[in-house]
Short mmCIF file of C-alpha atoms in Angstrom, two decimals:
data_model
loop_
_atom_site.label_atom_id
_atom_site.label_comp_id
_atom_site.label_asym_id
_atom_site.label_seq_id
_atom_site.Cartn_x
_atom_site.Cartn_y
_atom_site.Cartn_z
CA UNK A 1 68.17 124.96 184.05
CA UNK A 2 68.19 121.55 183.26
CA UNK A 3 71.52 120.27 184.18
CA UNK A 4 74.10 117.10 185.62
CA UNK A 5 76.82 118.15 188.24
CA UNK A 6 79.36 116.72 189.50
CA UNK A 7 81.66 117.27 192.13
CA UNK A 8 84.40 117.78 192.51
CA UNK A 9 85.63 119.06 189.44
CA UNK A 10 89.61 118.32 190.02
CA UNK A 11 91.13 115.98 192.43
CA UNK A 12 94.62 114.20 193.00
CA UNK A 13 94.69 111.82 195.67
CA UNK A 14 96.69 108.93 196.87
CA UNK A 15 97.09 105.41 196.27
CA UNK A 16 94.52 103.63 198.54
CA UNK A 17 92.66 106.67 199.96
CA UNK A 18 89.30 106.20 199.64
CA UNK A 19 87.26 109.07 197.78
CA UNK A 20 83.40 109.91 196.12
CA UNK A 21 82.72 111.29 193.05
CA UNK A 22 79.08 112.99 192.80
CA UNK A 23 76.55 113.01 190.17
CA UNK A 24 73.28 114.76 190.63
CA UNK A 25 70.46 115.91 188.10
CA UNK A 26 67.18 118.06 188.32
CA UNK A 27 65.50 116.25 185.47
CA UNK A 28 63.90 113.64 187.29
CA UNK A 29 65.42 111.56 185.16
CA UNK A 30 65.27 107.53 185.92
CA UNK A 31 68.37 106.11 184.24
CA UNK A 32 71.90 107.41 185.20
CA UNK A 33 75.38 106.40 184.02
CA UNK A 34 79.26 106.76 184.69
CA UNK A 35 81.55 106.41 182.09
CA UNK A 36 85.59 107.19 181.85
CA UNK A 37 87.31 108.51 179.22
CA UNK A 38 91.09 107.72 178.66
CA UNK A 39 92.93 108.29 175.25
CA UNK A 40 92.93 106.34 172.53
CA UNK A 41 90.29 104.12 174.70
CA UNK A 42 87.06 106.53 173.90
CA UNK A 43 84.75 106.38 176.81
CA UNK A 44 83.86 103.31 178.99
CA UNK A 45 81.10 102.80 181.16
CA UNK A 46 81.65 101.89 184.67
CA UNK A 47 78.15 101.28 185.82
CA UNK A 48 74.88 102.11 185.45
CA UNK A 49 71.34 102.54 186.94
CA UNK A 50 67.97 102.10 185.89
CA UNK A 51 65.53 103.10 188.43
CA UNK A 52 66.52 103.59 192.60
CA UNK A 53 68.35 100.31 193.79
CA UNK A 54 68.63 99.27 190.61
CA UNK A 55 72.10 99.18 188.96
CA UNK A 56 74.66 97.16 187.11
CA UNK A 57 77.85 97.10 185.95
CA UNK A 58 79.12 98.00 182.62
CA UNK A 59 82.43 97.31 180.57
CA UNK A 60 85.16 98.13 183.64
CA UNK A 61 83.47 97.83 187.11
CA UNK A 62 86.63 96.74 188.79
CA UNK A 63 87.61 99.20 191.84
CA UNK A 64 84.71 100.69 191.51
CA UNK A 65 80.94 101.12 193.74
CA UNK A 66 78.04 103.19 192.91
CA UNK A 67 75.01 103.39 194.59
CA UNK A 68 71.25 104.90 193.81
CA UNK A 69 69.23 105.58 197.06
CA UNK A 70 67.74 108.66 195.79
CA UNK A 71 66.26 109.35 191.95
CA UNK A 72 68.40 112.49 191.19
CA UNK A 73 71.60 111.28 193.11
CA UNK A 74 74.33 108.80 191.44
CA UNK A 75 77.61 108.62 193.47
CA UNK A 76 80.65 106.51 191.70
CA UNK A 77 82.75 105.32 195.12
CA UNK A 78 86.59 104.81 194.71
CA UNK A 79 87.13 102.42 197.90
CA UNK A 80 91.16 102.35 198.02
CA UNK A 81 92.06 104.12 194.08
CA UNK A 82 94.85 103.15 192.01
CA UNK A 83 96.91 105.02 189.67
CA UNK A 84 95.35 103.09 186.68
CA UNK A 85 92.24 104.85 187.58
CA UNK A 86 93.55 108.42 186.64
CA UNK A 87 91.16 109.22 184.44
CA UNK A 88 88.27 111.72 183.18
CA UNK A 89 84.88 110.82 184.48
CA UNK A 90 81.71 111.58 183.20
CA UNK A 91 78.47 111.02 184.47
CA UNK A 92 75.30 110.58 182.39
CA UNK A 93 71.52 110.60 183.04
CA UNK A 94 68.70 110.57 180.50
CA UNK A 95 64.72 109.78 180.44
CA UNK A 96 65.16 106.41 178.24
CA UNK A 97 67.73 104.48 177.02
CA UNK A 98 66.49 106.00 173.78
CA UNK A 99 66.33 108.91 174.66
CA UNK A 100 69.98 111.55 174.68
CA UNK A 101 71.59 111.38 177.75
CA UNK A 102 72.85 114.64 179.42
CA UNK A 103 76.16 114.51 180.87
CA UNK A 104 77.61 116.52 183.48
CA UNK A 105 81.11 118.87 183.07
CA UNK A 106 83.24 115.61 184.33
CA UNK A 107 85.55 115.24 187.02
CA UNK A 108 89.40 115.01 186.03
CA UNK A 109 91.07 112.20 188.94
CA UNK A 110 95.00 111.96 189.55
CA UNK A 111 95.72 109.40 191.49
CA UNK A 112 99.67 108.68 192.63
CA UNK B 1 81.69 90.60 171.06
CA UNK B 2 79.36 94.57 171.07
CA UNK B 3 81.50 96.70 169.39
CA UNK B 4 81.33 100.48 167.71
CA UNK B 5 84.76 101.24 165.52
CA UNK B 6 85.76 104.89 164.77
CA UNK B 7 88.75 104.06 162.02
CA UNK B 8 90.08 107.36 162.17
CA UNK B 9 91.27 109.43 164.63
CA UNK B 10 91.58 112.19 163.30
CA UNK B 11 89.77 114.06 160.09
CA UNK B 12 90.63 117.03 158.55
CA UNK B 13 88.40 119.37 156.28
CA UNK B 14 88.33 122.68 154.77
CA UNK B 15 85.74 125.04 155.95
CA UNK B 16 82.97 124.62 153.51
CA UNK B 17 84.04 121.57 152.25
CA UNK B 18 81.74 118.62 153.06
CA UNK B 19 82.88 116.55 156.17
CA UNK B 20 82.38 113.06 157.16
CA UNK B 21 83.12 110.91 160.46
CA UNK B 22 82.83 107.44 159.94
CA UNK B 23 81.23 104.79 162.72
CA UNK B 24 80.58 101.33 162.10
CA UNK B 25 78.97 98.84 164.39
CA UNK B 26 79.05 95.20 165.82
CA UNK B 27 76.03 94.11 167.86
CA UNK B 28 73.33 91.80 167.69
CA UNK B 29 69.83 92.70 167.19
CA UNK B 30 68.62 96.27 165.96
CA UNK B 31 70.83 98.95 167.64
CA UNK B 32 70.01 102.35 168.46
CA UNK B 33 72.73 104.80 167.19
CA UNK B 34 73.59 107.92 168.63
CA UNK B 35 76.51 110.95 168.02
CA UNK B 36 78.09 113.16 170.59
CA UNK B 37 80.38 115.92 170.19
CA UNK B 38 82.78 116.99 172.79
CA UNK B 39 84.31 120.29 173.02
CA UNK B 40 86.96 121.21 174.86
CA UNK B 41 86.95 120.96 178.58
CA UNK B 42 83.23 120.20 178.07
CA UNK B 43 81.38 117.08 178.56
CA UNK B 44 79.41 115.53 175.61
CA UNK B 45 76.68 116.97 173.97
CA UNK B 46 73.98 114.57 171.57
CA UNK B 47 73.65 115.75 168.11
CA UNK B 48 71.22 112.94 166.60
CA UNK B 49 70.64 109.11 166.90
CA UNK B 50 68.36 106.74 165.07
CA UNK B 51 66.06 104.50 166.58
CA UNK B 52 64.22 103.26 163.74
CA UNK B 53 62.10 104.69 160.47
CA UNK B 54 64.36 107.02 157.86
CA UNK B 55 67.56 106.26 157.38
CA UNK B 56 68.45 109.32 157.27
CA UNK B 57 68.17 111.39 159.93
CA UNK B 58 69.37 114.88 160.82
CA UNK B 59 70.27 116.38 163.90
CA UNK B 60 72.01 119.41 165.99
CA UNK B 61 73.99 122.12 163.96
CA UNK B 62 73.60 121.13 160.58
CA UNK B 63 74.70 117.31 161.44
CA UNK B 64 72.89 114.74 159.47
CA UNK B 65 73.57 111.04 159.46
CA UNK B 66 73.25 107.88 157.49
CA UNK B 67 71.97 103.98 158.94
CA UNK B 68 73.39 101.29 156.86
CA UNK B 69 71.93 98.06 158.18
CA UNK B 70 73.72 96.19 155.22
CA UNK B 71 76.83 98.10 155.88
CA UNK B 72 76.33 98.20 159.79
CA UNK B 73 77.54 101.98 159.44
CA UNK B 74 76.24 105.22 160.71
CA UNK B 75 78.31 107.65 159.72
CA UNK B 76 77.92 111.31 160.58
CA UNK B 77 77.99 113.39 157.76
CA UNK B 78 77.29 117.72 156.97
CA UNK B 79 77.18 119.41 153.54
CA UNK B 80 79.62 122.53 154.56
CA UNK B 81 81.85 122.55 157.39
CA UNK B 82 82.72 125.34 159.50
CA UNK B 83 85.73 126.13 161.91
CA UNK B 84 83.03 126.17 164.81
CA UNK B 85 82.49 122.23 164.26
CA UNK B 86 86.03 120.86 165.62
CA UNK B 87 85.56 118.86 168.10
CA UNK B 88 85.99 115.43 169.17
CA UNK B 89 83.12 113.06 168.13
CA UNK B 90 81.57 110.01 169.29
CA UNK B 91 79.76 107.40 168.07
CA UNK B 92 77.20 105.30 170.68
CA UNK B 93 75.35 102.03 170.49
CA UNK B 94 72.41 100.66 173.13
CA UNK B 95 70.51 97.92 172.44
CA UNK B 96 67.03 98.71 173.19
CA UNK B 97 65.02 100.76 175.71
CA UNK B 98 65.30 97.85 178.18
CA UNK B 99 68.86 98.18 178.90
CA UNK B 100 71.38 101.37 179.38
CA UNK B 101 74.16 99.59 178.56
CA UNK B 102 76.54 101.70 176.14
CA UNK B 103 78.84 101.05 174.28
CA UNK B 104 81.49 104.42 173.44
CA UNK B 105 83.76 104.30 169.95
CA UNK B 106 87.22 105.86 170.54
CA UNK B 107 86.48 108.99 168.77
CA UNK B 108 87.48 110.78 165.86
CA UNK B 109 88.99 114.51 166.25
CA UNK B 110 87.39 116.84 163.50
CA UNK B 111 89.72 119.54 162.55
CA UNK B 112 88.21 122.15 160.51
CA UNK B 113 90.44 124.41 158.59
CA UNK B 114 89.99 127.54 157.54
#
């Protein structure tokens, strides 16, 4: 089945304690994404990769590292978390920009 | 500044009644539209996007929707609504198949009544 997961599902954490978020797909797709959702705000993107090695950042990068060293993996790194980044996170992959992009189940983050 | 507005956040419809989730758009250059719908405790799922060609162009479920260069609108749009469709939509905007930068709207909640 074609699908995105991420793990974990549910996590509350601490100020400052470093965490990863993963994102994998079986679609062998090239372009992957992370985005946020907060109310009222809609979703954000956080970064974004086109190809292995290759990423950039999108609309709120800040506190945030990513990295693509394999084609189906896409891990969003929280290096010392804040409370302003409780939030719902989705992740994203598709075949072309114009193409749909499948996101995985997201991963609700608490952080106090 | 990109930019995709969703001026309501919240519609409500009778089942059967014809529905309509407005999305309106601020980029430069020709922008390809897309709609996702988000169910509860789910992530998003695409329903349709334009790219170029027809205007109008139909999608997932009964979902059709309308490009409006002049307008810069592309609202989603379906003849007879049913309880099964509330969700929480969103409208998308990338700029061409060289970047994947997105840009989300805020999303409108449908509420279908029956």
């Amino acid at each position: 089945e074609a699908q995105v997961t991420q793990n974990p599902r549910y996590l509350i954490t601490v100020t400052g304690k470093k965490l990863t978020v993963t994102c994998s797909q079986n679609m062998n797709h090239e372009y992957m994404s992370w985005y946020r959702q907060d109310p009222g705000l809609g979703l954000r993107q956080i970064y974004y990769s086109m190809n292995v090695e290759v990423t950039d950042k999108g609309d709120v990068p800040e506190g945030y590292k990513v990295s693509r060293k394999e084609k189906r993996n896409f891990p969003l790194i929280l290096e010392s978390p804040s409370p302003n980044q409780t939030s719902l996170y989705f992740c994203a992959s598709s075949d072309r920009p114009a193409y749909e992009q499948y996101f995985g189940p997201g991963t609700r983050l608490t952080v106090t | 500044a990109q930019s995709v507005a969703q001026p309501e956040d919240q519609v409500n419809v009778a089942e059967g009644n014809p529905l309509t989730v407005k999305c309106t758009y601020s980029v430069s250059g020709n922008p390809y539209l897309f709609w996702y719908v988000q169910y509860p405790n789910r992530g998003l799922q695409f329903l349709l996007k334009y790219i170029t060609g027809d205007n109008l162009v139909k999608g997932s479920y009964g979902f059709e929707a309308e490009f409006n260069k002049s307008q810069t609108s592309f609202h989603l749009k379906k003849p007879s609504a049913l309880v099964s469709d509330s969700a929480l939509y969103f409208c998308a905007v990338t700029l061409s198949d060289e970047t994947y930068k997105y840009i989300f709207g805020t999303g409108t909640r449908l509420k279908v009544l029956a």
